[in-house]
PDB file of C-alpha atoms and ligand atoms in Angstrom:
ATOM      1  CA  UNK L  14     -12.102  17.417 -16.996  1.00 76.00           C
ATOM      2  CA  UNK L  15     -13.006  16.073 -13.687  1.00 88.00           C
ATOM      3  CA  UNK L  16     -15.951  13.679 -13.273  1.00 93.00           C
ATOM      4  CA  UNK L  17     -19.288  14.274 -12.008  1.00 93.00           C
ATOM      5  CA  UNK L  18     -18.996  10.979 -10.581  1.00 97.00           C
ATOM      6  CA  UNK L  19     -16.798   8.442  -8.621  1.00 98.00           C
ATOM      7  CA  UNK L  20     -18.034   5.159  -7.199  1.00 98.00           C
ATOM      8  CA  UNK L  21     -15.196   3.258  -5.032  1.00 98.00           C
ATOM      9  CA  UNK L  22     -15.823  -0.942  -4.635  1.00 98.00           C
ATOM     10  CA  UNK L  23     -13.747  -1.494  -1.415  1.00 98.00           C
ATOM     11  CA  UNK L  24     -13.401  -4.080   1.207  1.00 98.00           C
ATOM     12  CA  UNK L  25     -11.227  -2.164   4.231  1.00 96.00           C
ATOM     13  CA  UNK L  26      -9.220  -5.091   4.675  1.00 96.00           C
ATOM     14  CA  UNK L  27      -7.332  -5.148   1.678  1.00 97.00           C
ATOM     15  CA  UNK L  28      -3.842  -3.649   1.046  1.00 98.00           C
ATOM     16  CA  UNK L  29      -4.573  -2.882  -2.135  1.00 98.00           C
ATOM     17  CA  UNK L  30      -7.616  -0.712  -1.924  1.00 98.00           C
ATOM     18  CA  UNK L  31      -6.472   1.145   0.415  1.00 98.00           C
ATOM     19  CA  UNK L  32      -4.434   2.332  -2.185  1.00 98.00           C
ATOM     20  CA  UNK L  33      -6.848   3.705  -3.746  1.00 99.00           C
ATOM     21  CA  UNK L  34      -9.076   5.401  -0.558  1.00 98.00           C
ATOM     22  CA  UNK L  35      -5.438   6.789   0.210  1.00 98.00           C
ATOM     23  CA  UNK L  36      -5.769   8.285  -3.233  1.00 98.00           C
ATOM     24  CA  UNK L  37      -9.011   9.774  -3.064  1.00 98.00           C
ATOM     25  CA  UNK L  38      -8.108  11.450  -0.051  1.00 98.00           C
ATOM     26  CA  UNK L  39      -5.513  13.099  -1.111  1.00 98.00           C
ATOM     27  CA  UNK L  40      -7.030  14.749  -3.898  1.00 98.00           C
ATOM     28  CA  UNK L  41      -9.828  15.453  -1.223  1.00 97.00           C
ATOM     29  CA  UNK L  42     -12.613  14.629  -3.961  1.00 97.00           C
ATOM     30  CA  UNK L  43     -16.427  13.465  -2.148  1.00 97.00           C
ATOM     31  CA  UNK L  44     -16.882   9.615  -3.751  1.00 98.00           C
ATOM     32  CA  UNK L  45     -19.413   6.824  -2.812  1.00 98.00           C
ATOM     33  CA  UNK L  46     -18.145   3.612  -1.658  1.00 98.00           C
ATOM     34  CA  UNK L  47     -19.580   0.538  -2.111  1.00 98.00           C
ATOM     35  CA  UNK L  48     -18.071  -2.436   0.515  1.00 98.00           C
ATOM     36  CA  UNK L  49     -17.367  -5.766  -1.017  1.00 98.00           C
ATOM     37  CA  UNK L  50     -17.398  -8.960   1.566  1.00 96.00           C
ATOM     38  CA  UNK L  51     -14.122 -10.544   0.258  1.00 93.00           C
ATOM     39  CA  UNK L  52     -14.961 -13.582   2.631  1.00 87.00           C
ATOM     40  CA  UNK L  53     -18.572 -13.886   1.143  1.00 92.00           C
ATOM     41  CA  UNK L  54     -18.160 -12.672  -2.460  1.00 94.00           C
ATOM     42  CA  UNK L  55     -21.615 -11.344  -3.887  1.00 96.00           C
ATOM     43  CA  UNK L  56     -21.875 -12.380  -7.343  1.00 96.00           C
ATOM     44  CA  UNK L  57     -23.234  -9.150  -8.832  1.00 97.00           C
ATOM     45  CA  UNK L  58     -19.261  -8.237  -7.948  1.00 98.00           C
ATOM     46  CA  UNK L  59     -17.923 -10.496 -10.749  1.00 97.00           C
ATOM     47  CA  UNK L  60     -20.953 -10.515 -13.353  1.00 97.00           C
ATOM     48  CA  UNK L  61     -21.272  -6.588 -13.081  1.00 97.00           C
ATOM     49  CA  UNK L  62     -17.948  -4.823 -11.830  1.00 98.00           C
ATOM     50  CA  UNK L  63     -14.769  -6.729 -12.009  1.00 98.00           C
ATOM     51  CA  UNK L  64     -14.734 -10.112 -14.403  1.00 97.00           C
ATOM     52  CA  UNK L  65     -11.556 -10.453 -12.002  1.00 97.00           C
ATOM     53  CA  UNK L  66     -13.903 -10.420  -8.743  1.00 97.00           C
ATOM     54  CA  UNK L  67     -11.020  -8.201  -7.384  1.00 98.00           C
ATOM     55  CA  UNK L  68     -11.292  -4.754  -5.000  1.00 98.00           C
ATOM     56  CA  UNK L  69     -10.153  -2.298  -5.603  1.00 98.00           C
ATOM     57  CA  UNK L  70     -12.742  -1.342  -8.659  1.00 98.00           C
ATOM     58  CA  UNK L  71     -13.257   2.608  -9.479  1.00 98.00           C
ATOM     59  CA  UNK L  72     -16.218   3.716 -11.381  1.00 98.00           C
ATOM     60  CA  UNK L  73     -15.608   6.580 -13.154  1.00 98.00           C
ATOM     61  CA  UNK L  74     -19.060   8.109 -14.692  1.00 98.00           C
ATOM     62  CA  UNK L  75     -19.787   4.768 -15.768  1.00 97.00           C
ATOM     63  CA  UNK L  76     -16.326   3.448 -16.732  1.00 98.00           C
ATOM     64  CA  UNK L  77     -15.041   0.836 -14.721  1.00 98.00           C
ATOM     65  CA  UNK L  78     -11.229   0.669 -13.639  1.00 98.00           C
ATOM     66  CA  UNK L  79      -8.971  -2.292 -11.681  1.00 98.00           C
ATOM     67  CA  UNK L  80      -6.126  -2.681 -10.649  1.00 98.00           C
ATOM     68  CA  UNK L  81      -4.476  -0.213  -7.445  1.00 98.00           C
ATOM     69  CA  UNK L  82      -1.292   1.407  -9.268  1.00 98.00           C
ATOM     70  CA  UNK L  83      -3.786   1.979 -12.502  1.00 98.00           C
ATOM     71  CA  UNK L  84      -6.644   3.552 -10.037  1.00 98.00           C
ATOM     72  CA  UNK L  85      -4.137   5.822  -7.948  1.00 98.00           C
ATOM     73  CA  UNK L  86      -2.598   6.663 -11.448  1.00 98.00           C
ATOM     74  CA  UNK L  87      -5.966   7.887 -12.970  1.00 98.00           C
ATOM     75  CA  UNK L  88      -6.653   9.747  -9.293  1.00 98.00           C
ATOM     76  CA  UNK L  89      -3.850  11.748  -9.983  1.00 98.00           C
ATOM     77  CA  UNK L  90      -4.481  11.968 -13.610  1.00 97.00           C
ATOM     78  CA  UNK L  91      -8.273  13.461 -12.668  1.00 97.00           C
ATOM     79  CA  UNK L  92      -7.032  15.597 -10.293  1.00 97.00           C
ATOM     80  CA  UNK L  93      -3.511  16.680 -11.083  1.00 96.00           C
ATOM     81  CA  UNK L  94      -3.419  20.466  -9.486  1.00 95.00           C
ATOM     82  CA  UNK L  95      -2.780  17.890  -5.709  1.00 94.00           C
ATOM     83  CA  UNK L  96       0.902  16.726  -7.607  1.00 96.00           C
ATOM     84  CA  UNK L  97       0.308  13.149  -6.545  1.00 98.00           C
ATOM     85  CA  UNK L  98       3.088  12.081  -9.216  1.00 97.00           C
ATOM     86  CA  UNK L  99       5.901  14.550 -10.101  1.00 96.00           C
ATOM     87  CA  UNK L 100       5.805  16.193 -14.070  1.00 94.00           C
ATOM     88  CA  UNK L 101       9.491  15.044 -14.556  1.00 96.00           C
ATOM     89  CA  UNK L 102       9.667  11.616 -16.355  1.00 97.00           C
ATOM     90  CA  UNK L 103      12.774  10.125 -14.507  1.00 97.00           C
ATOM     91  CA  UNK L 104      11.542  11.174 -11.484  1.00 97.00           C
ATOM     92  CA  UNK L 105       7.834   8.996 -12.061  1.00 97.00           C
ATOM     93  CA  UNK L 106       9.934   5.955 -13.327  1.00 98.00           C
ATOM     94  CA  UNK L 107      11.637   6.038 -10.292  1.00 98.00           C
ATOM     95  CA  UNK L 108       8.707   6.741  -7.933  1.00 98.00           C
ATOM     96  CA  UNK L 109       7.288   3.222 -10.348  1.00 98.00           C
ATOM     97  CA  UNK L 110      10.618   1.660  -9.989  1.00 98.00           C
ATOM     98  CA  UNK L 111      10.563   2.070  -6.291  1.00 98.00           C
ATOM     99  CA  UNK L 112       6.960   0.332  -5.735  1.00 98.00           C
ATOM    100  CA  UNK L 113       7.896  -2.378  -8.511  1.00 98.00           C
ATOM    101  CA  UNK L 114      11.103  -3.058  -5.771  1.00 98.00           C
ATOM    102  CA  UNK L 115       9.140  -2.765  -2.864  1.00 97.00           C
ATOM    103  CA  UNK L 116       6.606  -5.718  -3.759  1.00 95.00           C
ATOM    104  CA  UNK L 117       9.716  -8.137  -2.730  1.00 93.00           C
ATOM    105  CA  UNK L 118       9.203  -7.690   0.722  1.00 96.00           C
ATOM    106  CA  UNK L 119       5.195  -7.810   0.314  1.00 96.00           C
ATOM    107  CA  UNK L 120       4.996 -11.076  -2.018  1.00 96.00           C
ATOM    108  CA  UNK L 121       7.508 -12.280   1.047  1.00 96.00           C
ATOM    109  CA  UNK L 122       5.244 -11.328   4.179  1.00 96.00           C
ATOM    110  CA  UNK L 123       2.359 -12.940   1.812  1.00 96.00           C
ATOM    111  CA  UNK L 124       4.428 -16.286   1.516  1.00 96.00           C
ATOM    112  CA  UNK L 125       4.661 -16.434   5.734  1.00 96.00           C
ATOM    113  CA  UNK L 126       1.123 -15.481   6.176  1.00 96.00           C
ATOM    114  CA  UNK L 127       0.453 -18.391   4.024  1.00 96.00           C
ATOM    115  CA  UNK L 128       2.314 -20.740   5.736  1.00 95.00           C
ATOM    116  CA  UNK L 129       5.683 -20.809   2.956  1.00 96.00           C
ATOM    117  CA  UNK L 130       7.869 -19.004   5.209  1.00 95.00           C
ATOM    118  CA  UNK L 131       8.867 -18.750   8.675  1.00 93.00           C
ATOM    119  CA  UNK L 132       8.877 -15.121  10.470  1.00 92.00           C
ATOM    120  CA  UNK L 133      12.499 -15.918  11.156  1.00 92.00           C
ATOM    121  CA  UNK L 134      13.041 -16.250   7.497  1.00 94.00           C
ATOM    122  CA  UNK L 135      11.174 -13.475   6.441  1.00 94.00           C
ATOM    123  CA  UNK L 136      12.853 -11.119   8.235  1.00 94.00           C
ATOM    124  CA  UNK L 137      16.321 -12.504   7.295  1.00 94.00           C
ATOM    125  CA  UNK L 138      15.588 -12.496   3.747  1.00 95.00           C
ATOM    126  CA  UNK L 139      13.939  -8.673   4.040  1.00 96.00           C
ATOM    127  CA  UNK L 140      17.446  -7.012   5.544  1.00 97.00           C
ATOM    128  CA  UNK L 141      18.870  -7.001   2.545  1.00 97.00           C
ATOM    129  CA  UNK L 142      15.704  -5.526   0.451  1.00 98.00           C
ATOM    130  CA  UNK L 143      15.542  -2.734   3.621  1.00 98.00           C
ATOM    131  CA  UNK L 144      19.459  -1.890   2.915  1.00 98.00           C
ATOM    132  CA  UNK L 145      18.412  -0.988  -0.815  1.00 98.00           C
ATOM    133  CA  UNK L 146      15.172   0.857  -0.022  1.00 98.00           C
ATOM    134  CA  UNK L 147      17.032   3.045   2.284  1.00 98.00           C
ATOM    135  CA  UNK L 148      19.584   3.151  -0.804  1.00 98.00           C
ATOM    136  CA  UNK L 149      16.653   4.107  -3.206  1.00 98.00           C
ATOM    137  CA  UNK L 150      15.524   7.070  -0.504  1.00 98.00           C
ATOM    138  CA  UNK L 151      18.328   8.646  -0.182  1.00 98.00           C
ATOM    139  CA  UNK L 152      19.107   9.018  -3.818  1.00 98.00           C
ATOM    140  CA  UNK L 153      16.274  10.239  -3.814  1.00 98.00           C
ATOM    141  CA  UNK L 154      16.206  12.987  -1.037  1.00 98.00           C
ATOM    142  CA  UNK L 155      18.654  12.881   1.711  1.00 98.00           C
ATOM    143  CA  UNK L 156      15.963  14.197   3.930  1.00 97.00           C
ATOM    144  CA  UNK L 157      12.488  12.624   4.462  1.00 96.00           C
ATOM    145  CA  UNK L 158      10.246  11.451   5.433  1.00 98.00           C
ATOM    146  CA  UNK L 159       8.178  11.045   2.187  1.00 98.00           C
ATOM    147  CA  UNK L 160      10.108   8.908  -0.683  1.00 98.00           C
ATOM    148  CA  UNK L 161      10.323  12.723  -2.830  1.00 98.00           C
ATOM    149  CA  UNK L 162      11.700  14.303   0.740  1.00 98.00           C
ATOM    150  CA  UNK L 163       8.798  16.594   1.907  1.00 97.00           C
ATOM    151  CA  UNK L 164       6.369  15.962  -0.958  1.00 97.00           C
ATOM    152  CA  UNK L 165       3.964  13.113  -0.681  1.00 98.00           C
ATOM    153  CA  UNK L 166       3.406  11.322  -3.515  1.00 98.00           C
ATOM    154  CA  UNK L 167       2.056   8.071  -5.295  1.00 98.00           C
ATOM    155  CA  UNK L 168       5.149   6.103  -3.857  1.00 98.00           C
ATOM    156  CA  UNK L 169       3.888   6.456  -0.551  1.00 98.00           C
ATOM    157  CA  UNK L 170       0.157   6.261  -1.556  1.00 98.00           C
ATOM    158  CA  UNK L 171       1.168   2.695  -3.147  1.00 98.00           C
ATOM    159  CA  UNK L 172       3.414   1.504  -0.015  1.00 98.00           C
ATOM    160  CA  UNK L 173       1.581   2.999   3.107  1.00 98.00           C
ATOM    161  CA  UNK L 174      -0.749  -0.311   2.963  1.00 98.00           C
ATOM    162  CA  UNK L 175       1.821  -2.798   2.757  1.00 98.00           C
ATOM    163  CA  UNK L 176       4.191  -0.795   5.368  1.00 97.00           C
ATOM    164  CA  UNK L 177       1.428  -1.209   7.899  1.00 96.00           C
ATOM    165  CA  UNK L 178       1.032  -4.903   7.447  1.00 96.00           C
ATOM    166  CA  UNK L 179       4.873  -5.632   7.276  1.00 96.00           C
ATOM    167  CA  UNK L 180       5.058  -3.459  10.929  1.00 95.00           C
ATOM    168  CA  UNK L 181       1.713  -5.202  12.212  1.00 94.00           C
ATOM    169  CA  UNK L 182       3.436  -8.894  11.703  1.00 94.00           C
ATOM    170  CA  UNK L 183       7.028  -7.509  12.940  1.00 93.00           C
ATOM    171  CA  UNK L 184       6.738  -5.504  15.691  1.00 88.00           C
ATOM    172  CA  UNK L 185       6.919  -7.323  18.907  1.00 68.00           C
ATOM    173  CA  UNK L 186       7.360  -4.453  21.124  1.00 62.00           C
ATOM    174  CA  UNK L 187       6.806  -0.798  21.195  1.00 62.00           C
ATOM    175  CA  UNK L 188      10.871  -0.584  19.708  1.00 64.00           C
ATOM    176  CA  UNK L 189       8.599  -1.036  16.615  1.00 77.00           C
ATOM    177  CA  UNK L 190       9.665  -3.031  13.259  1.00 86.00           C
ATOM    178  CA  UNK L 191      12.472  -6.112  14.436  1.00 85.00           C
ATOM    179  CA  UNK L 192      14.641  -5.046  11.430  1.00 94.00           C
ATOM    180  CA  UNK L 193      18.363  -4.348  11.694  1.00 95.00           C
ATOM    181  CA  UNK L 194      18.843  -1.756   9.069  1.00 96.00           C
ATOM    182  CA  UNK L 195      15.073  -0.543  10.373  1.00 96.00           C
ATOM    183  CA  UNK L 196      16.889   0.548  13.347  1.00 94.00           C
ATOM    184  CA  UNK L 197      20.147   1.633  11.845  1.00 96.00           C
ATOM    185  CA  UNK L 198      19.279   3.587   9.127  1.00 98.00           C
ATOM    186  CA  UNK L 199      17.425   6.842  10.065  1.00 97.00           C
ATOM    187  CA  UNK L 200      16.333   7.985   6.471  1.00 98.00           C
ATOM    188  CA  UNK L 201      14.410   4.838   6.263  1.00 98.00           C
ATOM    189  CA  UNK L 202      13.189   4.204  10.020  1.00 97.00           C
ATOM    190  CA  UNK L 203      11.583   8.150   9.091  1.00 97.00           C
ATOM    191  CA  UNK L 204      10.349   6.897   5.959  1.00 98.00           C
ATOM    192  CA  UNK L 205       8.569   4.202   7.597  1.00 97.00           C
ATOM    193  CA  UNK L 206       7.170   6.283  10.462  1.00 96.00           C
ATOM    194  CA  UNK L 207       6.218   9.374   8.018  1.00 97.00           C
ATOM    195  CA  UNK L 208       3.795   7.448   5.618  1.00 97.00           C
ATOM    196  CA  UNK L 209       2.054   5.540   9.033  1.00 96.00           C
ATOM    197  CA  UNK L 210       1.660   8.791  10.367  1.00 97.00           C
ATOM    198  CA  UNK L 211      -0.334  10.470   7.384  1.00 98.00           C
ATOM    199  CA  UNK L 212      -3.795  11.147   8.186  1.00 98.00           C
ATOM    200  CA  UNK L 213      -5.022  10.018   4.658  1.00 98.00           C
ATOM    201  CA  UNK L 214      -3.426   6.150   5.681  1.00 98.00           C
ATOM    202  CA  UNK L 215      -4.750   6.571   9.084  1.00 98.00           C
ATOM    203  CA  UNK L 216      -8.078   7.449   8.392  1.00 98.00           C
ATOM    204  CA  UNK L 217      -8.317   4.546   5.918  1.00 98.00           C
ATOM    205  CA  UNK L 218      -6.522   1.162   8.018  1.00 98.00           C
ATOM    206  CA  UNK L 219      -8.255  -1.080   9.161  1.00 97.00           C
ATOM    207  CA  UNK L 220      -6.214  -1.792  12.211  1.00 96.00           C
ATOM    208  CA  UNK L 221      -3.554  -4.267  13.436  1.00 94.00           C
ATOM    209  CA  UNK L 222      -6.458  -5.725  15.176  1.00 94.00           C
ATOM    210  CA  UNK L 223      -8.541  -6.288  12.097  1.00 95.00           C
ATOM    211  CA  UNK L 224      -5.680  -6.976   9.887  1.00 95.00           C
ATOM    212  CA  UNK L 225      -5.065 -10.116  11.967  1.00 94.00           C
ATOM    213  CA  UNK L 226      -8.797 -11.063  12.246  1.00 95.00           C
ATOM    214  CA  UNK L 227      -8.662 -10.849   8.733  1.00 94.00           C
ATOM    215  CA  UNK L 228      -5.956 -12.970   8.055  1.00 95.00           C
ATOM    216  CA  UNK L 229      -6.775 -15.857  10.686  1.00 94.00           C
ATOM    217  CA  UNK L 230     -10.285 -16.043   8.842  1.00 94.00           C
ATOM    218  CA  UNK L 231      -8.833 -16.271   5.146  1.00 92.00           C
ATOM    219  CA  UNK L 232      -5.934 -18.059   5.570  1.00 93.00           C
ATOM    220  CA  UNK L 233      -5.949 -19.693   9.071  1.00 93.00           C
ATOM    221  CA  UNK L 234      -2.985 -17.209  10.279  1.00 92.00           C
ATOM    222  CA  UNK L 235      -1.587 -17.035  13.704  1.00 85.00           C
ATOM    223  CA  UNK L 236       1.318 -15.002  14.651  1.00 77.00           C
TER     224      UNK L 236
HETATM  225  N1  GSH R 305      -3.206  -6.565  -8.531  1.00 97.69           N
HETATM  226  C1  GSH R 305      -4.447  -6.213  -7.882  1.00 97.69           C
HETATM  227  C2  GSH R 305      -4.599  -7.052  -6.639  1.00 97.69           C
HETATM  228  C3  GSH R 305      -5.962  -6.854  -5.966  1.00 97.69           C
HETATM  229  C4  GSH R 305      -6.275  -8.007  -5.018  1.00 97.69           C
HETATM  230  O1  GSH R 305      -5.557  -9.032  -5.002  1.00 97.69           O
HETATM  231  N2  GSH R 305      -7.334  -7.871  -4.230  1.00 97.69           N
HETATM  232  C5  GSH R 305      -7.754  -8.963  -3.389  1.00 97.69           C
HETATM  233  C6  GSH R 305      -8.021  -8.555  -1.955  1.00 97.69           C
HETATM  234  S1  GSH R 305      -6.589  -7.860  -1.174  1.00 97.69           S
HETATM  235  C7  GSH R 305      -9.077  -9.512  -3.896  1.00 97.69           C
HETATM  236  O2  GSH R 305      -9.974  -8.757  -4.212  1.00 97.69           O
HETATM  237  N3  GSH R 305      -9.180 -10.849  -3.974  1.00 97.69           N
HETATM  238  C8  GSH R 305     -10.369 -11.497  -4.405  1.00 97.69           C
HETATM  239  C9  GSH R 305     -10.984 -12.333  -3.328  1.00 97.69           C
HETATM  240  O3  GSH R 305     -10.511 -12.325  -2.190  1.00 97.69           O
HETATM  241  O4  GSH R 305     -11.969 -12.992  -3.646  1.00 97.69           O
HETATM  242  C10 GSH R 305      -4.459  -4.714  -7.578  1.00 97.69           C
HETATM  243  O5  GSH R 305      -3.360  -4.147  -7.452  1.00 97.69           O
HETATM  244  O6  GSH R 305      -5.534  -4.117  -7.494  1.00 97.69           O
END
């Protein structure tokens, strides 16, 4: 049964939340949202919501939940007449397989934000990740632009975040993302471009803008 219910603990500039604001969207359910200052932590956040002291948090009638692929599960769990996650089995291992594989070339952008890795680097070492995406995608539908072809689903709720930021740090011109098999590779390049253009991701980033202002406060980043 659907809750009475929902209580969102956000902070806009995380990747991860918006996961779950994606979500909620989506299933076009009203919630509250409570914002969390990730760069001045209250402590009720911790002692009261998440032992973790992590966003995203989704109170459900009372029951707290972490963690974004858990939340956006549950979402679609709650409110399954919106087909966030298809009924076949192979079909949702694959949509999980495809977010599991996609992390490489998040935990990657994460390691040059934090000074490990040059941008040179990163985007050598993404090419081949990109080639197997694209691979992944068209298994999957030979026409996009969502991951399931025209339906949109939790892969694209879970990557949309993390697409953003990855285009945000690459993108030197308006040519958009500096990746070879970006620009060769049309399945993908529409993959890319369909999930930035959904309102539900629009609505809910924060911005290139803020994404670097972000960034430059909690970890000193300069492009
Ligand atoms: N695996 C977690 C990761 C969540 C996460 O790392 N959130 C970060 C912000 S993007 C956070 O709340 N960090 C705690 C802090 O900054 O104090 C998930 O998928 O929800």
């Amino acid at each position: 049964m659907a809750p009475n219910k929902l209580t969102l603990y956000n902070a806009k500039l995380c990747p991860y939340a918006q996961r779950a604001v994606i979500a909620l969207k989506e299933v076009g359910v009203a919630y509250e949202e409570v914002t969390v200052d990730l760069l001045n932590k209250p402590e009720w956040y911790a002692a009261k919501v998440n032992p973790e002291g992590k966003v995203p948090a989704l109170d459900v009638d009372g029951t707290i939940l972490a963690e974004s692929l858990v939340i956006i599960e549950l979402i679609n769990d709650l409110y399954p007449e919106k087909k966030l996650l298809p009924s076949d089995p192979i079909q949702k291992a694959q949509i999980r397989f495809f977010i599991e594989y996609f992390n490489k070339l998040w935990t990657n952008l994460f390691k040059h934000i934090t000074g490990q890795l040059s941008l040179e680097d990163y985007i050598k070492e993404a090419e081949p990740v990109w080639i197997r995406v694209n691979e992944l995608l068209l298994e999957q539908s030979q026409t996009g632009p969502y991951f399931l072809g025209d339906q949109f689903s939790l892969a694209d709720v879970a990557l949309a975040p993390f697409i953003a930021r990855i285009r945000a740090v690459t993108s030197r011109s308006e040519a958009g993302f500096e990746f070879k098999a970006v620009k060769e590779n049309p399945r993908l390049a529409q993959f890319l471009q369909g999930v930035l253009d959904r309102p539900s991701f629009k609505e809910s980033y924060i911005g290139d803008d803020g994404f670097f202002t972000s960034v430059q406060k909690k970890f000193n980043y300069r492009l």
